[in-house]
Amino acid sequence: MARKQIPAQEHEHGVMVETSKPEVTRPPLFQVVLLNDDFTPMDFVVEVLQVFFALNREKATQVMLHVHTRGKGVCGVYTREVAESKVTQVNEFSRLHQHPLLCSMEKA
Ligand code: TYC
């Protein structure tokens, strides 16, 4: 990671030292998005939102209904690796249960 150079300073020993201020940046964030379809049961979607996104039943039901009526909705916002892992886990879980439910990610 780049460090911003600030002017060299001469300390008591007569030695030139350079100090630099650490630059800390936030990692890019990604929204994990659930897509609507006509076949996945509502109860299954609510379960997915509770299990993989730690939503309580009420919040999971709200998100499911948002996706059902608007076509897609955000389940959570994570760093790239966590978002990729959620997408893979949800899509594998849905396929295992033979539902067409699809999850994807978008830059936040
Ligand atoms: N539209 C589905 C139904 O009527 C329910 C559903 C909601 C499916 C959200 C997917 O991401 C989804 N059974």
Short mmCIF file of N, CA, C and O and ligand atoms in Angstrom, two decimals, residues 34-42 45 64 67-68 101-102, ligand 1:
data_model
loop_
_atom_site.label_atom_id
_atom_site.label_comp_id
_atom_site.label_asym_id
_atom_site.label_seq_id
_atom_site.Cartn_x
_atom_site.Cartn_y
_atom_site.Cartn_z
N LEU A 34 -30.81 -10.94 -3.91
CA LEU A 34 -31.65 -12.11 -4.18
C LEU A 34 -32.60 -11.74 -5.32
O LEU A 34 -33.14 -10.63 -5.35
N LEU A 35 -32.80 -12.67 -6.25
CA LEU A 35 -33.67 -12.42 -7.40
C LEU A 35 -34.99 -13.18 -7.25
O LEU A 35 -35.01 -14.29 -6.72
N ASN A 36 -36.04 -12.56 -7.74
CA ASN A 36 -37.34 -13.23 -7.69
C ASN A 36 -37.44 -14.31 -8.78
O ASN A 36 -36.73 -14.26 -9.79
N ASP A 37 -38.26 -15.29 -8.55
CA ASP A 37 -38.65 -16.26 -9.58
C ASP A 37 -40.06 -16.70 -9.23
O ASP A 37 -40.58 -16.34 -8.18
N ASP A 38 -40.69 -17.46 -10.15
CA ASP A 38 -42.10 -17.82 -9.94
C ASP A 38 -42.29 -19.13 -9.17
O ASP A 38 -43.43 -19.53 -8.93
N PHE A 39 -41.21 -19.83 -8.84
CA PHE A 39 -41.35 -21.20 -8.35
C PHE A 39 -40.87 -21.45 -6.92
O PHE A 39 -41.42 -22.32 -6.24
N THR A 40 -39.85 -20.73 -6.48
CA THR A 40 -39.32 -20.99 -5.13
C THR A 40 -40.37 -20.62 -4.08
O THR A 40 -40.92 -19.52 -4.12
N PRO A 41 -40.67 -21.54 -3.17
CA PRO A 41 -41.67 -21.22 -2.12
C PRO A 41 -41.20 -20.07 -1.22
O PRO A 41 -40.02 -19.96 -0.89
N MET A 42 -42.15 -19.23 -0.83
CA MET A 42 -41.83 -18.08 0.03
C MET A 42 -41.16 -18.52 1.33
O MET A 42 -40.21 -17.87 1.79
N VAL A 45 -37.45 -19.09 0.90
CA VAL A 45 -36.69 -17.83 0.79
C VAL A 45 -36.49 -17.22 2.18
O VAL A 45 -35.40 -16.75 2.52
N MET A 64 -38.07 -10.85 1.76
CA MET A 64 -38.65 -11.78 0.80
C MET A 64 -39.80 -11.12 0.03
O MET A 64 -39.88 -11.22 -1.21
N VAL A 67 -38.51 -8.63 -2.50
CA VAL A 67 -37.99 -9.32 -3.70
C VAL A 67 -39.17 -9.82 -4.55
O VAL A 67 -39.17 -9.66 -5.78
N HIS A 68 -40.16 -10.39 -3.89
CA HIS A 68 -41.33 -10.95 -4.59
C HIS A 68 -42.06 -9.87 -5.39
O HIS A 68 -42.52 -10.13 -6.51
N LEU A 101 -34.07 -20.55 -7.08
CA LEU A 101 -33.68 -19.30 -6.42
C LEU A 101 -32.23 -18.91 -6.79
O LEU A 101 -31.33 -19.73 -6.70
N LEU A 102 -32.05 -17.65 -7.17
CA LEU A 102 -30.73 -17.16 -7.57
C LEU A 102 -30.30 -15.97 -6.73
O LEU A 102 -31.07 -15.07 -6.45
N1 TYC B 1 -42.17 -15.36 -6.20
C1 TYC B 1 -42.08 -16.54 -5.36
C2 TYC B 1 -43.48 -17.14 -5.18
O1 TYC B 1 -44.47 -16.51 -5.50
C3 TYC B 1 -41.48 -16.21 -3.99
C4 TYC B 1 -40.08 -15.71 -4.08
C5 TYC B 1 -39.70 -14.61 -3.33
C6 TYC B 1 -39.13 -16.36 -4.86
C7 TYC B 1 -38.40 -14.13 -3.37
C8 TYC B 1 -37.82 -15.89 -4.92
O2 TYC B 1 -36.16 -14.35 -4.19
C9 TYC B 1 -37.46 -14.80 -4.18
N2 TYC B 1 -43.54 -18.35 -4.65
#
